[in-house]
XYZ file of C-alpha atoms in Angstrom:
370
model
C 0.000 0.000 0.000
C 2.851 2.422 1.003
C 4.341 1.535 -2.532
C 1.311 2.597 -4.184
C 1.194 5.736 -2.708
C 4.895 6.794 -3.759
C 3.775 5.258 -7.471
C 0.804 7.876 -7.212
C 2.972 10.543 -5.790
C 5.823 10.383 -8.475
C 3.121 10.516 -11.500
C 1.211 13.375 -9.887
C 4.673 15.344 -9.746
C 5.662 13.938 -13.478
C 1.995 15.857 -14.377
C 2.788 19.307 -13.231
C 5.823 19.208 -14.808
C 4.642 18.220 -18.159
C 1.950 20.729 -17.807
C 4.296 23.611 -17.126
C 6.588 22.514 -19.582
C 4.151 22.989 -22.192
C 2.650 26.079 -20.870
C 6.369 28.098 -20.827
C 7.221 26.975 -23.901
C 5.397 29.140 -26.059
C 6.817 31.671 -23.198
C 10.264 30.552 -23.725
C 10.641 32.370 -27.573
C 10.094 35.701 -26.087
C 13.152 35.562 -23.913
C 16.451 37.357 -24.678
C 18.116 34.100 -25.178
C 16.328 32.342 -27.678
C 15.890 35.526 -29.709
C 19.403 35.899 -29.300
C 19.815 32.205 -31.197
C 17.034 33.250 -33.674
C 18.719 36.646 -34.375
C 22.221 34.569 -35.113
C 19.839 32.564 -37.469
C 18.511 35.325 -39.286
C 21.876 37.397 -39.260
C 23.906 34.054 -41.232
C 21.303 34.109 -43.468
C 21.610 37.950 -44.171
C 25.593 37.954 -44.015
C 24.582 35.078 -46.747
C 22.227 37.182 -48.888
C 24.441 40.496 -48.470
C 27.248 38.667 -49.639
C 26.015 37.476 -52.886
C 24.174 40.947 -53.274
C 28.088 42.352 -53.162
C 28.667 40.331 -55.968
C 25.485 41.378 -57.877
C 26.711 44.786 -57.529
C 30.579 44.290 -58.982
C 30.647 46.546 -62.179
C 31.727 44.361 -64.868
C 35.207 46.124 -65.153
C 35.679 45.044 -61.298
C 34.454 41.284 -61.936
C 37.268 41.149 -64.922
C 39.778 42.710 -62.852
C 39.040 40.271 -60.378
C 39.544 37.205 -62.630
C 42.845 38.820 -64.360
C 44.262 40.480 -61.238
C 45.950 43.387 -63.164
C 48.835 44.984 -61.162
C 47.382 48.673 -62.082
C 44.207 49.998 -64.116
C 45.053 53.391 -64.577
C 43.418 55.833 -67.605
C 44.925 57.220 -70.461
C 43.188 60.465 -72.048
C 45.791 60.422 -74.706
C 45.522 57.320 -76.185
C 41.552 57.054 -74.909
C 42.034 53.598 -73.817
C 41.615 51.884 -69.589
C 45.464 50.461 -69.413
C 45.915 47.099 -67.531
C 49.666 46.785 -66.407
C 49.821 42.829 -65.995
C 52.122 40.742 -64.206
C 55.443 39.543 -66.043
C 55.809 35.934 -66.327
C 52.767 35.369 -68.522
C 52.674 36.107 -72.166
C 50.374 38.967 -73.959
C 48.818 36.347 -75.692
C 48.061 34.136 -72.371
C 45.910 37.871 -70.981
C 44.006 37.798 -74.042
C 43.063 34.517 -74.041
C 41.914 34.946 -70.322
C 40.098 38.064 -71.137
C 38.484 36.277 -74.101
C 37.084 33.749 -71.747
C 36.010 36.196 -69.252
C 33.921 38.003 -71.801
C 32.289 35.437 -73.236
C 31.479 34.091 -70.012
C 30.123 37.434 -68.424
C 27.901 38.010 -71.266
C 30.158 40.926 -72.826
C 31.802 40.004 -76.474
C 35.170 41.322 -78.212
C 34.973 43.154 -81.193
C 38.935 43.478 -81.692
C 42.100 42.242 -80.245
C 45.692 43.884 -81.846
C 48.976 42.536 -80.408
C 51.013 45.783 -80.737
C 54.488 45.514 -81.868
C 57.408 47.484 -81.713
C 56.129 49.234 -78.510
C 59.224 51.167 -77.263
C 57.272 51.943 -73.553
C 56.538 48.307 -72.066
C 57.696 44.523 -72.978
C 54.571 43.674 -74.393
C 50.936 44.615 -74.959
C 47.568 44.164 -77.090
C 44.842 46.489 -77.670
C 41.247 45.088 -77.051
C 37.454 46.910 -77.537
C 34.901 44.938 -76.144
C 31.168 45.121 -75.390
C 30.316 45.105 -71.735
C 27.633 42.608 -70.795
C 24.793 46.113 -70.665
C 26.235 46.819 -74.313
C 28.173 49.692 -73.284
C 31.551 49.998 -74.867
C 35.206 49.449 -73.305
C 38.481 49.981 -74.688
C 41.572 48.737 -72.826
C 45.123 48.258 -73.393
C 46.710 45.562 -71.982
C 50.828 46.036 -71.109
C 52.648 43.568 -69.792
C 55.180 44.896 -66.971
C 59.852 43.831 -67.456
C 59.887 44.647 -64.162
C 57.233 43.266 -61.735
C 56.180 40.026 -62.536
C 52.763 38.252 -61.628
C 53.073 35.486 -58.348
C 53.306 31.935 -59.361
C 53.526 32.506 -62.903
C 56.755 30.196 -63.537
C 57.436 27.497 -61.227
C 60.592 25.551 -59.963
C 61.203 22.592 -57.576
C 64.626 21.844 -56.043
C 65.912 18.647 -55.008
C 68.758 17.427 -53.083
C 70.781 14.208 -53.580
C 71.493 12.612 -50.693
C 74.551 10.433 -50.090
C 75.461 10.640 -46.509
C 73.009 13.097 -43.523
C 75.533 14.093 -41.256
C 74.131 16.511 -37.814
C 75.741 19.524 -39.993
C 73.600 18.719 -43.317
C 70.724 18.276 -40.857
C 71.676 21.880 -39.371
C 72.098 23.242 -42.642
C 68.852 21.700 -44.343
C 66.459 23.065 -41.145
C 67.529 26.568 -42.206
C 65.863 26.482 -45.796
C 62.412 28.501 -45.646
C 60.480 26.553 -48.839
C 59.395 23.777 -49.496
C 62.196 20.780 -51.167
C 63.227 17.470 -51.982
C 65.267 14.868 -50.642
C 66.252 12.011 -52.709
C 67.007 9.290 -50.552
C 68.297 6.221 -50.909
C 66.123 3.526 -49.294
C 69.257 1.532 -48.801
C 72.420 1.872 -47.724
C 72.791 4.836 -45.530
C 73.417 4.129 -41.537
C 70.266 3.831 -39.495
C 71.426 7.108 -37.646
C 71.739 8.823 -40.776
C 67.933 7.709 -41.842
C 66.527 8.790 -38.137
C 68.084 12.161 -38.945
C 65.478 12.797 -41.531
C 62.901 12.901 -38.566
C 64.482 16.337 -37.668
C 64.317 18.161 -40.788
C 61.695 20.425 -42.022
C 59.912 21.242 -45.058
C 61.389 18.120 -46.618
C 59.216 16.092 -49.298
C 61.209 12.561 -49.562
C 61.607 10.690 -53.174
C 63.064 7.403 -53.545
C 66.311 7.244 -55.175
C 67.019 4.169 -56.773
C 70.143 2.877 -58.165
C 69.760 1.685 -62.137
C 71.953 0.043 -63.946
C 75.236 1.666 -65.373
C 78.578 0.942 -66.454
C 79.847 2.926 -63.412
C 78.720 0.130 -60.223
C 80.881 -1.961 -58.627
C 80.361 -4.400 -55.985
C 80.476 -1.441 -53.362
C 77.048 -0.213 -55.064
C 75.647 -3.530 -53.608
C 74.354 -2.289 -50.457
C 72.121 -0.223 -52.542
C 70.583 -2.965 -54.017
C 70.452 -1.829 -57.463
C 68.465 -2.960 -60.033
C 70.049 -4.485 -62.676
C 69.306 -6.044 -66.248
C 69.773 -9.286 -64.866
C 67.449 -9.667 -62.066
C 64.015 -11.343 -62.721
C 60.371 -9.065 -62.378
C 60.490 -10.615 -58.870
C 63.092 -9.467 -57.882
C 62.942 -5.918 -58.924
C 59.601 -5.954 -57.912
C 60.925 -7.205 -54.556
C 63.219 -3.967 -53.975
C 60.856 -1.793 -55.219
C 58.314 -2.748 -52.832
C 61.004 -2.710 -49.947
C 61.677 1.374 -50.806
C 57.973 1.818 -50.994
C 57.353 0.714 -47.367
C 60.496 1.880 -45.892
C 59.279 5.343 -47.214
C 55.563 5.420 -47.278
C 55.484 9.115 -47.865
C 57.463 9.207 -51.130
C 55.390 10.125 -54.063
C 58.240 9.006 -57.093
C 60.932 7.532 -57.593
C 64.252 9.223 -59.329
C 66.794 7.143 -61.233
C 70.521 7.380 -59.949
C 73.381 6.135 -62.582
C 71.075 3.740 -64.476
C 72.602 5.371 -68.679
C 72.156 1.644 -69.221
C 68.817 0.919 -68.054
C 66.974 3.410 -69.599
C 67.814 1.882 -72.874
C 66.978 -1.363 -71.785
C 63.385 -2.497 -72.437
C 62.521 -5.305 -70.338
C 64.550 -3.564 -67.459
C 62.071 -0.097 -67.747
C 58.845 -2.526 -68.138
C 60.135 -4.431 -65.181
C 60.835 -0.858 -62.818
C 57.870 1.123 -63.849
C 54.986 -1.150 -64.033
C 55.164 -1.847 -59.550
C 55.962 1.847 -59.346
C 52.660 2.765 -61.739
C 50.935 -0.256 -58.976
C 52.322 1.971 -56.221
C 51.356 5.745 -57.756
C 54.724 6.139 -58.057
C 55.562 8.676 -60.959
C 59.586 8.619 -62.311
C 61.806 10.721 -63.478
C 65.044 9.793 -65.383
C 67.771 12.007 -64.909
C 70.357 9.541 -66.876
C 70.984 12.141 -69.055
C 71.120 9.361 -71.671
C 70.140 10.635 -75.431
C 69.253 7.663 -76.068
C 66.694 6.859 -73.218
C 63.454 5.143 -74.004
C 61.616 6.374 -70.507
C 59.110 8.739 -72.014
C 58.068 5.631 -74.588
C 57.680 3.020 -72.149
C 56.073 5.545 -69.975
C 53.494 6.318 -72.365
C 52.477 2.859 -73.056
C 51.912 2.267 -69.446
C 50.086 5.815 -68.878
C 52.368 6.649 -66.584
C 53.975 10.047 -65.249
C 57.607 10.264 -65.892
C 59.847 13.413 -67.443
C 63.604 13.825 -68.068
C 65.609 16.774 -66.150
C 69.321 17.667 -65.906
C 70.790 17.049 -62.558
C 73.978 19.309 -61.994
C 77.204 18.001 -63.010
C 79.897 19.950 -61.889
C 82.406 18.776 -65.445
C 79.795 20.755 -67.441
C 79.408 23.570 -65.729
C 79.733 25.574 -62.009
C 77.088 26.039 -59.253
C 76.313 29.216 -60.100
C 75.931 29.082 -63.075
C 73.655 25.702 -63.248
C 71.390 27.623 -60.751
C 71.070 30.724 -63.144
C 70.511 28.686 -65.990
C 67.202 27.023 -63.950
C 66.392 30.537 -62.614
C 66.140 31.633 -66.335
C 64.659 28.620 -67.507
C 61.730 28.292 -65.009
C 61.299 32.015 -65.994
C 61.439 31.519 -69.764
C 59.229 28.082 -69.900
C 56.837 28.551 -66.619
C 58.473 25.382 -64.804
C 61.830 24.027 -63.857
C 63.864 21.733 -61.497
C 67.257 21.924 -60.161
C 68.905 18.780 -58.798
C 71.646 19.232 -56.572
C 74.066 17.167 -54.690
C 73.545 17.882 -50.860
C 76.882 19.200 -49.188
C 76.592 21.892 -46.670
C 78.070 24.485 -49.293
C 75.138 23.481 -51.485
C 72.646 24.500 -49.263
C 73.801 27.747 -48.418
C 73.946 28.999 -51.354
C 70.529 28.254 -51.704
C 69.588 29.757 -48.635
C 68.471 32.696 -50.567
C 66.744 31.578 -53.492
C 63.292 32.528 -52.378
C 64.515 36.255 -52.311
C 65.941 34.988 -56.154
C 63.171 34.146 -57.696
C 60.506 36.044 -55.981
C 61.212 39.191 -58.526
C 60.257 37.359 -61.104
C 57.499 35.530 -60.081
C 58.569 32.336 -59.468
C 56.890 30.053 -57.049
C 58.972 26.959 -55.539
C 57.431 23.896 -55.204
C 58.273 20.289 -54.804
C 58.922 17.431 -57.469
C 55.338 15.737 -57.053
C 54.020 19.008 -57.702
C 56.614 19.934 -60.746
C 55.461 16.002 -62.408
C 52.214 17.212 -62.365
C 52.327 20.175 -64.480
């Protein structure tokens, strides 16, 4: 009987609650609080609408400076023409084609385009009149800046090749600022030597595997090499060994190895567990006669050719210049370096290099992409 009466008591209690539950509720919107929540509600949705309104209100001159990010618009009253001063690095040609694309795209259309030659004031420019998307006229010239040249409009990577990481190439390495390559070799180095790569920075690691060449001995062992006489197995074997050593890597970058990029069976044999592993490759035999970028394309796989430095052809200084220029001249580049402490400092500095003219550095899995 006592039981029942606390059974009785508890539901009676459970009542009033639920009744003044549902009688505050309705109460409950009109308090500070949950119009606070409801005004945060409303406001994201007008920050939303007040955003896009921003954009509906962009003249289309502003929307097409946007999209071509001109370093100056300024107006000329004697030539009667809006003059864009773009970024060097990209081509007269390259603006026109964007502003083409813009135009048709905004609703606007070109009525001329005129590459001017012979232009004694700037490197290069083009003349352009062009309906806006309203049908009101516009009339630019376009001049491309010598002296101030448009961010990321070349690229280059740099890579290092690594042979022994003592605590001063570690000390020396930690001081680069950007973004660079190590290419290690899986095998071979002393286990202290490998742990020291846990203490550099801003390091992207590629394999670097030894190929076969004229030039290895039985002290290239140790490296396990692959050579023309090893079965699919085998190389397969090693390959797959590098891989899991170094998870991170991203490709794989032939060292020596004038002989095995001529070899057939070899390349089939070295590329097609790589491809399995979304590995790309990149041969830097400097072999004339190097059947990579065949094999390659047969497979569908990413591989290119570059010119590591090689100090009987030419000096430091001046195979860094000649990248500098090229990444400038061709949009994209890659300088491959042996690591020594002297390497690295002159280096130290390159950001500052190629900054002014409007080079971007990346690493090699970004350079094998473009």
């Amino acid at each position: 009987m006592g039981k029942m009466k606390h059974v009785v008591a508890i539901i009676i209690v459970l009542a009033v609650l639920i009744g003044g539950f549902v009688y505050l509720l309705p109460k409950l919107s009109e308090l500070q609080l949950l119009n606070g929540i409801k005004g945060f509600k409303q406001t994201a949705a007008d920050t939303t609408a007040i955003d896009a309104s921003t954009q509906d209100t962009l003249t289309f001159e502003e929307r097409m400076q946007r999209a071509l990010d001109p370093l100056e618009v300024s107006y000329s009253k004697r030539k009667k023409r809006h003059i864009w001063t773009m970024g060097g690095g990209e081509t007269v040609i390259t603006y026109l084609l964007q502003m083409q694309r813009f135009v048709k795209k905004a609703g606007g259309k070109i009525l001329y385009m005129e590459e001017l030659y012979n232009n004694n004031e700037v490197f290069q420019a083009a003349r352009v009149d062009l309906l806006k998307d309203n049908g009101d006229s516009l009339n630019i010239e376009i001049q491309v800046s010598r002296n101030e040249f448009k961010l990321g409009a070349s690229l280059l990577a740099v890579a290092f090749q690594v042979t022994q990481l003592t605590p001063e190439l570690v000390a020396a390495l930690k001081k680069l600022e950007y973004a660079y390559d190590l290419l290690i070799p899986p095998f071979g180095l002393s286990d202290e030597e490998y742990r020291n790569l846990d203490k550099i920075y801003n390091r992207n690691i590629t394999l670097w595997l030894t190929l076969e060449s004229t030039k290895l001995n039985k002290a290239h062992n140790k490296l396990r090499p692959l050579r023309i006489h090893h079965t699919e197995e085998q190389i397969e074997a090693v390959i797959g060994d590098a891989s899991s050593k170094f998870p991170e890597a991203r490709g794989i970058v032939s060292r020596y190895g004038e002989q095995a990029v001529e070899h057939r069976q070899l390349l089939q044999a070295i590329l097609k567990p790589a491809k399995d592993r979304a590995l790309w490759f990149m041969d830097i035999s400097a072999n004339k006669r190097s059947i990579v970028p065949q094999i390659c394309k047969e497979l569908s796989m990413t591989c290119k050719e570059a010119v590591a430095y090689n100090p009987e052809n030419s000096s430091l200084d001046d195979y860094t210049k000649a990248k500098i220029r090229e990444a400038k001249r061709n949009g994209l580049a890659v300088m491959i370096l042996p690591l020594t402490v002297s390497t690295v400092e002159k280096l130290s500095d390159l950001p500052t290099k190629v900054k002014s003219q409007g080079t971007t550095l990346i690493n090699l899995s970004t350079f094998m992409k473009k």
